[in-house]
Coordinates of C-alpha atoms in Angstrom, one line a residue:
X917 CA 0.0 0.0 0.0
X918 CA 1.5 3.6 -1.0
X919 CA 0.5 6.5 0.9
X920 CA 0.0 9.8 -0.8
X921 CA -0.5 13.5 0.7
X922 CA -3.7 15.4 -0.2
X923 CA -4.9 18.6 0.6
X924 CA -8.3 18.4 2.3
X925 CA -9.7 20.7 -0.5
X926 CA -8.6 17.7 -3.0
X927 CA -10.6 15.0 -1.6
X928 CA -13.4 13.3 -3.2
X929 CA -16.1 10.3 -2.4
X930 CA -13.6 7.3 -3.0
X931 CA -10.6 7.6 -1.2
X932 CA -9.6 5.8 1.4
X933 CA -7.9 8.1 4.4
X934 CA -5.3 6.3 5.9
X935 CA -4.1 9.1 8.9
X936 CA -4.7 12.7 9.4
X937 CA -2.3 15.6 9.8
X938 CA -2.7 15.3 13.3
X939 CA -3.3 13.1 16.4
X940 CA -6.7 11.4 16.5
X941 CA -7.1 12.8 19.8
X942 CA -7.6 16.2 18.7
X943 CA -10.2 15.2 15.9
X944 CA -13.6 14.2 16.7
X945 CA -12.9 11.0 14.6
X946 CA -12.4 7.7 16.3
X947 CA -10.7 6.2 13.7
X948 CA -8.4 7.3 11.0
X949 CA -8.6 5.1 8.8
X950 CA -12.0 4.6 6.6
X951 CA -13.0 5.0 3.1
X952 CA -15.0 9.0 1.9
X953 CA -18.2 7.3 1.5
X954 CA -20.3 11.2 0.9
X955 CA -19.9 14.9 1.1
X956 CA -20.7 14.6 4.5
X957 CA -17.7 12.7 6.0
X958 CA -15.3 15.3 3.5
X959 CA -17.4 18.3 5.2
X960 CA -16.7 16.8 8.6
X961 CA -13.0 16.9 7.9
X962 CA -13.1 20.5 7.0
X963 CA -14.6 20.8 9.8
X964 CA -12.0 19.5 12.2
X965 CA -9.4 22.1 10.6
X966 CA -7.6 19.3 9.0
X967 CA -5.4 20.5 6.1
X968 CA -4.2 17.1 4.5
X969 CA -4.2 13.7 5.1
X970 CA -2.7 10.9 3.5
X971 CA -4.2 8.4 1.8
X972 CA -4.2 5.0 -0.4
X973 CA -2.5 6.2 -3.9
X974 CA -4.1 3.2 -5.8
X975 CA -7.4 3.7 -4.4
X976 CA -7.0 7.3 -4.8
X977 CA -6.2 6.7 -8.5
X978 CA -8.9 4.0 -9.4
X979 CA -11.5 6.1 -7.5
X980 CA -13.5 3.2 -6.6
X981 CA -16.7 4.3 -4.9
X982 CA -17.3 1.7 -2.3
X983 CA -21.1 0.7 -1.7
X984 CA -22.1 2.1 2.0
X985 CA -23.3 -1.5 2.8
X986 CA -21.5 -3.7 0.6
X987 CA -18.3 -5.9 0.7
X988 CA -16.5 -7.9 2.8
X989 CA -17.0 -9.0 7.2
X990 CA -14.5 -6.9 7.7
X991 CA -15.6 -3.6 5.9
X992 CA -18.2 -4.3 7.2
X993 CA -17.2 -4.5 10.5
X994 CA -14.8 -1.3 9.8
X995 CA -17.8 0.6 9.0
X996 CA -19.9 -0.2 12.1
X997 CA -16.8 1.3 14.4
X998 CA -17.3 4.6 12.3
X999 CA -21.5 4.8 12.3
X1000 CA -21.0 3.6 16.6
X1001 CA -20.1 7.1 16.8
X1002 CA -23.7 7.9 16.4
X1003 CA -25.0 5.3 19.4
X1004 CA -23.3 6.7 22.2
X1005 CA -25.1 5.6 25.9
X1006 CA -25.8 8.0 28.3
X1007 CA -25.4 6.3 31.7
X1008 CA -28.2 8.0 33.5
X1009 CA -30.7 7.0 30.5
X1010 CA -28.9 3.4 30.5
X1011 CA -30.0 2.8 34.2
X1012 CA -33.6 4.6 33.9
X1013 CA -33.8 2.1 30.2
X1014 CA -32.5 -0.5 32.9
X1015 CA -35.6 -0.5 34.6
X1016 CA -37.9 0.1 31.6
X1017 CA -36.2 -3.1 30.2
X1018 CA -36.7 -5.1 33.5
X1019 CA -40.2 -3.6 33.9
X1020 CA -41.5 -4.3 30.4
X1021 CA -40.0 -8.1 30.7
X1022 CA -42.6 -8.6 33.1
X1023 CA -45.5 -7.0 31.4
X1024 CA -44.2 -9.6 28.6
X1025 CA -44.1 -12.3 30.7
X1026 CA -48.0 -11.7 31.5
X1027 CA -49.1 -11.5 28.6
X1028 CA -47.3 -14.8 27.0
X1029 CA -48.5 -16.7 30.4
X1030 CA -52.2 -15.5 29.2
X1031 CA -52.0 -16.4 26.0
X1032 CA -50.7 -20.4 27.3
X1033 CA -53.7 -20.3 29.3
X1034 CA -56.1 -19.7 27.0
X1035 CA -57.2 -15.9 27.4
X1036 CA -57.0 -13.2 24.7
X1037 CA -54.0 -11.3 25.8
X1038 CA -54.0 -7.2 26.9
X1039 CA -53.5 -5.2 23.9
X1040 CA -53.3 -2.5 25.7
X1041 CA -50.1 -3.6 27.6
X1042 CA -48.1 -4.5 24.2
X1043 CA -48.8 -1.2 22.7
X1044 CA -47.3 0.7 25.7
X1045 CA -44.1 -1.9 25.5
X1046 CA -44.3 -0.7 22.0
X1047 CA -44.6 2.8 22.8
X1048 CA -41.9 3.2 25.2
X1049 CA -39.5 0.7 23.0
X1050 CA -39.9 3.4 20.1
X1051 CA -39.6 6.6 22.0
X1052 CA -35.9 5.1 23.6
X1053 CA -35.3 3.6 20.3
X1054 CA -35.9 7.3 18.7
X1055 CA -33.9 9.0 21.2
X1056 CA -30.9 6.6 21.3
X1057 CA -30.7 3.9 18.8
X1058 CA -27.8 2.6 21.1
X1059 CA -29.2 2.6 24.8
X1060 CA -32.0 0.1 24.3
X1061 CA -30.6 -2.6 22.3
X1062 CA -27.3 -2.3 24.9
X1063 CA -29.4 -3.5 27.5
X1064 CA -30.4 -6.8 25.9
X1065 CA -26.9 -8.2 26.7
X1066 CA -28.2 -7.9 30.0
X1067 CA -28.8 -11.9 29.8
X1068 CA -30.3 -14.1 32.8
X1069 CA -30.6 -17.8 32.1
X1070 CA -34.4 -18.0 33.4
X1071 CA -37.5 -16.3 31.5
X1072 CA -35.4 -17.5 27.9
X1073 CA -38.9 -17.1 26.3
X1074 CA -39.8 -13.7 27.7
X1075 CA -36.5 -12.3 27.1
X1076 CA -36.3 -13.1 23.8
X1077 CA -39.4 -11.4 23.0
X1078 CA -38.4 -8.8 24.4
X1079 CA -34.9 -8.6 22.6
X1080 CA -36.3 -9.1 19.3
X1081 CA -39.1 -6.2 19.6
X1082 CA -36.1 -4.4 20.5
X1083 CA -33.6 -5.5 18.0
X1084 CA -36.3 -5.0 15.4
X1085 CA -37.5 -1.3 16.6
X1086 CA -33.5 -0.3 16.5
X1087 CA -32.9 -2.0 12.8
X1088 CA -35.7 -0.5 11.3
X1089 CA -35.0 3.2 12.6
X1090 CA -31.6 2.3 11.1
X1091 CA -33.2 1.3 7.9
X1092 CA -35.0 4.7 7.8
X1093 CA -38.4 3.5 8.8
X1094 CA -41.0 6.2 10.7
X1095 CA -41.9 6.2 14.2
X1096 CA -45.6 4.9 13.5
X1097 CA -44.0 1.5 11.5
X1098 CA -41.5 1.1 13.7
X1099 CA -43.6 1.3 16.8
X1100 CA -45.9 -1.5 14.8
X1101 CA -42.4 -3.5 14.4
X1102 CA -41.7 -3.3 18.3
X1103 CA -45.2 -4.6 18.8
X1104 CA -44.9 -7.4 16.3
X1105 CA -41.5 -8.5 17.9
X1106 CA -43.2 -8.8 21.5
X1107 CA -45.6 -10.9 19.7
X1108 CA -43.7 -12.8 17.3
X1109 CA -43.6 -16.2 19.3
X1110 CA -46.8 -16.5 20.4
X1111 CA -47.6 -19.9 18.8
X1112 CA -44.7 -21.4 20.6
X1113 CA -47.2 -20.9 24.0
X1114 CA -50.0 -23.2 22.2
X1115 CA -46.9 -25.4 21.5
X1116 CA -46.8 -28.4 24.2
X1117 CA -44.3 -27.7 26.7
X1118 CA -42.7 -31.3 26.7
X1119 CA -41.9 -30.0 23.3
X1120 CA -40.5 -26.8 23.7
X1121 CA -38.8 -27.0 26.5
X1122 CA -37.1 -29.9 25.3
X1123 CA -33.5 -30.0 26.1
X1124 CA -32.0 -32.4 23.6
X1125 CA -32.7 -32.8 20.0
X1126 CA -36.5 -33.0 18.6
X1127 CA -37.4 -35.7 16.3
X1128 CA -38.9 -35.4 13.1
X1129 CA -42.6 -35.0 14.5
X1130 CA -41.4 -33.2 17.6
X1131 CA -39.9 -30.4 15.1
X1132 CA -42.9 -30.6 12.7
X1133 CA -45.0 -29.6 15.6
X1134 CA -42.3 -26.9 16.5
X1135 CA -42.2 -25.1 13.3
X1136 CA -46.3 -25.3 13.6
X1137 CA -46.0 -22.5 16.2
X1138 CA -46.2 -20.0 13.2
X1139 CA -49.2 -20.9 11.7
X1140 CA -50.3 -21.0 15.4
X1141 CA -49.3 -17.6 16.4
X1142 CA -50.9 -16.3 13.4
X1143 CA -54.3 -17.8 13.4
X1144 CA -54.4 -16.5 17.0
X1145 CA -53.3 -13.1 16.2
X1146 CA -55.3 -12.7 13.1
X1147 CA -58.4 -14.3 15.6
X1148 CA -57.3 -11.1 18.4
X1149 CA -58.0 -8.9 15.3
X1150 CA -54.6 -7.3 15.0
X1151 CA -54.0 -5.6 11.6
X1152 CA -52.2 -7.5 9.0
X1153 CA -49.3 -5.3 8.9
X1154 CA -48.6 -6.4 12.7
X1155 CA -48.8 -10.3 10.9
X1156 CA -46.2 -10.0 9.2
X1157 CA -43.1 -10.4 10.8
X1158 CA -44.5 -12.9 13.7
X1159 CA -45.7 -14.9 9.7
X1160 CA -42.3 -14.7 7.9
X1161 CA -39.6 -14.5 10.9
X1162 CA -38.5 -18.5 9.8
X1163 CA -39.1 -17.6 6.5
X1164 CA -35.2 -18.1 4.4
X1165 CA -33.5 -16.2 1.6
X1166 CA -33.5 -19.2 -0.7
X1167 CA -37.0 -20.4 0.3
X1168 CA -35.8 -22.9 2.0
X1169 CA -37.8 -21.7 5.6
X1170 CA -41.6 -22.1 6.6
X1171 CA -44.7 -22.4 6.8
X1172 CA -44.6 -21.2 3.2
X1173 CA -41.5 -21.4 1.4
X1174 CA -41.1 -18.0 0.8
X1175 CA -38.1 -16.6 -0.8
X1176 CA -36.6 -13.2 -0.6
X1177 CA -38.6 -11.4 -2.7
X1178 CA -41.8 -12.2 -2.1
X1179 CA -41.1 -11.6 2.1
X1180 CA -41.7 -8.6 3.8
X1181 CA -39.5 -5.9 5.4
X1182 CA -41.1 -6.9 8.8
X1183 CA -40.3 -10.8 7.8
X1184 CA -36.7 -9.3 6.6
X1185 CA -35.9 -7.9 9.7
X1186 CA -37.5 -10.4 12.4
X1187 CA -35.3 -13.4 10.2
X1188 CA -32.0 -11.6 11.3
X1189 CA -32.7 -11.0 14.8
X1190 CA -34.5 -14.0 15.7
X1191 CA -31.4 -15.9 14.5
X1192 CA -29.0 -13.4 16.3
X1193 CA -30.7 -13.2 19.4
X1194 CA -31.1 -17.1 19.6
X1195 CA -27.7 -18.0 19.2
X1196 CA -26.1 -15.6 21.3
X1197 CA -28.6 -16.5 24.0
X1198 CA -27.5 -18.4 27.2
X1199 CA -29.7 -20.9 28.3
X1200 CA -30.1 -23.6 30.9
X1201 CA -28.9 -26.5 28.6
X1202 CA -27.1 -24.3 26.1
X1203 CA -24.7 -21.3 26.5
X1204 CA -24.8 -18.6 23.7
X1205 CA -22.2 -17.7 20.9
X1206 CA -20.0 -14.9 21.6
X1207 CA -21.3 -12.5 19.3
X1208 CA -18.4 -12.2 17.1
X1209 CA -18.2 -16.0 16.5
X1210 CA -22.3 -15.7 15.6
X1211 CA -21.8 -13.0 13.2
X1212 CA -19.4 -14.6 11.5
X1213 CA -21.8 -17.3 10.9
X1214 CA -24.4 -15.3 10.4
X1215 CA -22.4 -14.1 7.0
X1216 CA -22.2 -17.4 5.9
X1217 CA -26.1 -17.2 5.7
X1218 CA -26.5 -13.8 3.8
X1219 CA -28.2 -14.4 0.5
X1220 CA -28.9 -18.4 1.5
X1221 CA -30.9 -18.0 4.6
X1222 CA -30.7 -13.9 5.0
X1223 CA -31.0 -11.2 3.2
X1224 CA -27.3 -9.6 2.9
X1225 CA -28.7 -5.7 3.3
X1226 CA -30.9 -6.4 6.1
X1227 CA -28.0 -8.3 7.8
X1228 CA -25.6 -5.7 7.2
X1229 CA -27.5 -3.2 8.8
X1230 CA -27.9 -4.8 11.5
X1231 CA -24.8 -4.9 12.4
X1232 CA -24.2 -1.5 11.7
X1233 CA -27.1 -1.3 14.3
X1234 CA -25.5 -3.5 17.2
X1235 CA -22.1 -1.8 16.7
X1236 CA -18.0 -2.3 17.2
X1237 CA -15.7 -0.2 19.5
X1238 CA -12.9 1.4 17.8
X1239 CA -10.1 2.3 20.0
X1240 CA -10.1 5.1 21.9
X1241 CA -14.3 4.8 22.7
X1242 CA -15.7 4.8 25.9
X1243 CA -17.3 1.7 26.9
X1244 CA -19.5 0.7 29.9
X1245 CA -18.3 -3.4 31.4
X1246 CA -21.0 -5.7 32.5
X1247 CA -19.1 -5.2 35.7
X1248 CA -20.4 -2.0 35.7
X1249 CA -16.8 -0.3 35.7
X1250 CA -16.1 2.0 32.9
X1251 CA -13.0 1.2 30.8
X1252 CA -11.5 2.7 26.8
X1253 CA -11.1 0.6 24.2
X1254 CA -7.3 0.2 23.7
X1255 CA -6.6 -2.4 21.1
X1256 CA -8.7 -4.0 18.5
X1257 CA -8.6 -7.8 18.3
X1258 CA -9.3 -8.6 14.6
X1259 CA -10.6 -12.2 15.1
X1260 CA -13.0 -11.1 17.5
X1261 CA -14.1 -6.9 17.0
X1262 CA -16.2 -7.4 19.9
X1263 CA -13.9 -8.1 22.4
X1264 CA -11.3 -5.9 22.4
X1265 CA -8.9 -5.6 24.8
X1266 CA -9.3 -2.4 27.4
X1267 CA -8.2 -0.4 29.7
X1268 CA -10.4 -0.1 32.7
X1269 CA -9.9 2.8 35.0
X1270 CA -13.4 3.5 36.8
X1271 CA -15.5 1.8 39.1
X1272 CA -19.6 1.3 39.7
X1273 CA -19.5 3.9 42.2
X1274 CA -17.4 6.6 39.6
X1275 CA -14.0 6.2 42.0
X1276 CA -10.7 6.4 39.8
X1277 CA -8.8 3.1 39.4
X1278 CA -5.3 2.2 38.8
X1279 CA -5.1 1.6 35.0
X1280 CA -5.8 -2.4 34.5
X1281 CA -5.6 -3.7 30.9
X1282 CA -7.9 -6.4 30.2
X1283 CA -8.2 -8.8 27.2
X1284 CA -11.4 -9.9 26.3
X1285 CA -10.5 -11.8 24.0
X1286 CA -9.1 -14.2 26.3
X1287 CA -11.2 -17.2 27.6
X1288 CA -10.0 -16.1 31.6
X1289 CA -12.4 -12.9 31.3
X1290 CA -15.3 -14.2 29.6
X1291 CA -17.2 -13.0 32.4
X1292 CA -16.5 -9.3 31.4
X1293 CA -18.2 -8.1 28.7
X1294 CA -19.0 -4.5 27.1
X1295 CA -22.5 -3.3 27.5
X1296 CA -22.0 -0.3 24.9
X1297 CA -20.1 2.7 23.8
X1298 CA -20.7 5.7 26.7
X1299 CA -21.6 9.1 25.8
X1300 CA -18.0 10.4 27.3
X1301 CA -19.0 14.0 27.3
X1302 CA -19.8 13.7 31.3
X1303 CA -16.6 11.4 32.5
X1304 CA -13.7 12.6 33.3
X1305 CA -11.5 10.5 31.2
X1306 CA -7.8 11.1 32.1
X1307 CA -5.1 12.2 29.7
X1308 CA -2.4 9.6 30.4
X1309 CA -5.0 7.3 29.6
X1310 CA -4.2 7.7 25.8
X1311 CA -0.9 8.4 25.9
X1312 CA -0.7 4.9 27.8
X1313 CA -2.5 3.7 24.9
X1314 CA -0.5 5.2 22.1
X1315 CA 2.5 3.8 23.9
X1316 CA 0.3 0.3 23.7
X1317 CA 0.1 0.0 20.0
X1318 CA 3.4 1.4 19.3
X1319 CA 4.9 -1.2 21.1
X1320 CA 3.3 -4.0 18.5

C-alpha cells in the first residue's frame, strides 16, 4: 500500500484516508482510517481544521466508490466502528432504560403466560411496550438494544421477546423506517412467538434434540401464532413479521416457502434477529455464541438464509468499539477501548480505569478476548462528554500499540 499526501480541499467520495495531519485525539474522529463514503464525511473533515491527510495512492487513482453497505465482514465490521459514533449511551438514560427493560419483561411475561392459558391477551399492555421501546429507540438507537446483553438464564422465552421487539425497533429506525411503523415492528416483535405458547411444553422446552414429528409440531407454532393473532383482530401489517420470521432467503424456511422477494421488510428484519438473538442466548442447557463467532456465521447465511442488506444493517445497528471509545463493562466499571482484536471486533482488549461507584482506578488492561475474562463483557459505547476521562490514559495507549 503507498500512501500519498492530499490537501483536504482535494478530496473526493472514493478515497480511502489512511491518517490525518494530526493526532486522533484532537479530531472528533475515532478512527483514521475509513474509506470517503459522501460529502458529508469530507465536510466533517473540514470541519476538524484538518489540512491534508494521507491516503491509499491506488485507491486514490482508481477512484473506486465503495457501496455504504457492501463488501467484505470486515468492511463491514470497519464501518460499524465509524456509524458507533452515532449510538453513544448516556449512563443516566442506560439505568432509567435499565428498569424500563426489566419492567417491560414482566409485562411480557403476563401477557405470553395468558396467551398459554387460553385468554386473549391485553393489547393495551403491548402497545405501551411498543410505545416506550420506540420513544428510547428514537432518542438513542444505542441505549436500548445495549441493554439486551443484560442476559439471565431464566424467562429464555420472555427475554427473547423482548430482545427481538427491541432488535427489530433499532434495525428498522436504522433502515430509515418512521416512528408509526417502527412502533408496529416493536409490537410485532413482542408478539412474534406466540404460537410457541400453544406449543406443548414437553416439546418446547425440550433439552436435547426434537425428532422429526417433535420439530414438525415446532415449526407449527407459526401458523399457530398467526391464526391467533389474526383471531385477536390485529392488523395485517402487525402479521407479518411474527408470519415470515423462519421464512429463508433461498425459500428454504416455513410455513410457506417463501423466498426473498416475495417476504416482507417486517419478515426481513425479524429473520436476522431471531437468528442473532437465539444464538447468542444463554440458556439452561445451552450457552450462547459470543457475538463475534455468531456474526461470522451469520455471513455465511446472507443471500442463502438472510437477506445480505438487512444483515448488514444490522450490524451496523449492534455496533464495534474502535479504540479510543468509551465503553460501559457488564461489571459496571467504565474502561476505553485500547486495542482492537481482529478475530474477535467485539472483544477488544481495554483499559479499565473506573469503578460502579465513579472512584478512579489504577489503570488495569484487560483482554477480552481471552477465555480467563469471559465473564467481562461490554455493555456499549458511553456518551464520554460527562466522565472525566484522564489524559495519560491515551498516551498509555498510544504507547500500547506502538509497542506492537
Amino acid at each position: 500500500m503507498v500512501m500519498k499526501k492530499v490537501l483536504t480541499k482535494d478530496l473526493s467520495i472514493g478515497d480511502k484516508i489512511l491518517k490525518f495531519d494530526r493526532s486522533w485525539m484532537e479530531t472528533d474522529f475515532l478512527k483514521h482510517k475509513f474509506i470517503i463514503k459522501d460529502q458529508a464525511t469530507i465536510d466533517r473533515i473540514k470541519r476538524n481544521d484538518i489540512q491534508y491527510v494521507y491516503v491509499d495512492a491506488q485507491s486514490s487513482e482508481e477512484k473506486k466508490v465503495e457501496k455504504i453497505y457492501g463488501g467484505e465482514p470486515e468492511e463491514i465490521i470497519e464501518e460499524a466502528a465509524e456509524l458507533n459514533e452515532n449510538n453513544l449511551i448516556d449512563l443516566d438514560d442506560f439505568n432509567s432504560t435499565t428498569e424500563i427493560y426489566k419492567e417491560s419483561i414482566k409485562i411480557v411475561k403476563s401477557v405470553l403466560e395468558d396467551i398459554r392459558g387460553g385468554k386473549l391477551f391485553n393489547t393495551g399492555a403491548v402497545k405501551n411496550v411498543a410505545e416506550n421501546i420506540t420513544e428510547l429507540t428514537m432518542r438513542n438507537k444505542g441505549v436500548l438494544a445495549s441493554v439486551t446483553k443484560l442476559r439471565q438464564h431464566d424467562d429464555y422465552t420472555f427475554q427473547h421477546s423482548m430482545n427481538v421487539s427491541i432488535y427489530s425497533a433499532s434495525l428498522a429506525a436504522h433502515l430509515g423506517l418512521k416512528e408509526p411503523e417502527i412502533e408496529r415492528i416493536a409490537s410485532a416483535g413482542l408478539l412474534h412467538d406466540v404460537g410457541k405458547m400453544l406449543v406443548p411444553t414437553d416439546v418446547l422446552n425440550k433439552p436435547g434434540k426434537l425428532t422429526d414429528d417433535e420439530f414438525s409440531i415446532m415449526k407449527n407454532h407459526v401458523q399457530l401464532g398467526y391464526d391467533f393473532l389474526k383471531k385477536q383482530g390485529l392488523p395485517q401489517d402487525m402479521l407479518r413479521l411474527p408470519y415470515e420470521h423462519h421464512e429463508r432467503f433461498d425459500g428454504s424456511g416455513y410455513p410457506r416457502g417463501l423466498v426473498d422477494k416475495d417476504i416482507s421488510i417486517e419478515g426481513k428484519i425479524g429473520a436476522v434477529v431471531d437468528i442473532y438473538d437465539a444464538i447468542t442466548s444463554d440458556r439452561v442447557y445451552h450457552k450462547g455464541m459470543e457475538p463475534p463467532s455468531a456474526l461470522k456465521l451469520m455471513f455465511k447465511w446472507a443471500d442463502s438464509h438472510i437477506n445480505k442488506k438487512v444483515f448488514e444493517f444490522f450490524i451496523m445497528n449492534i455496533g464495534i468499539y474502535p479504540v479510543g471509545s468509551l465503553v460501559l463493562m457488564s461489571t459496571n466499571e467504565l474502561a476505553v477501548v485500547g486495542k482492537t482484536n481482529l478475530n474477535k471486533p467485539t472483544a477488544p482488549v481495554v483499559l479499565v480505569f473506573m469503578n460502579k461507584k465513579g472512584q478512579r482506578l489504577p489503570f488495569k488492561a484487560v483482554n477480552l478476548a481471552k477465555s480467563s475474562v469471559n465473564d467481562q463483557k461490554i455493555i456499549g459505547p458511553v456518551n464520554p462528554e460527562k466522565i472525566d476521562i484522564p489524559d495519560e490514559i491515551y498516551t498509555y495507549i498510544d504507547n500500547m500499540n506502538k509497542a506492537e
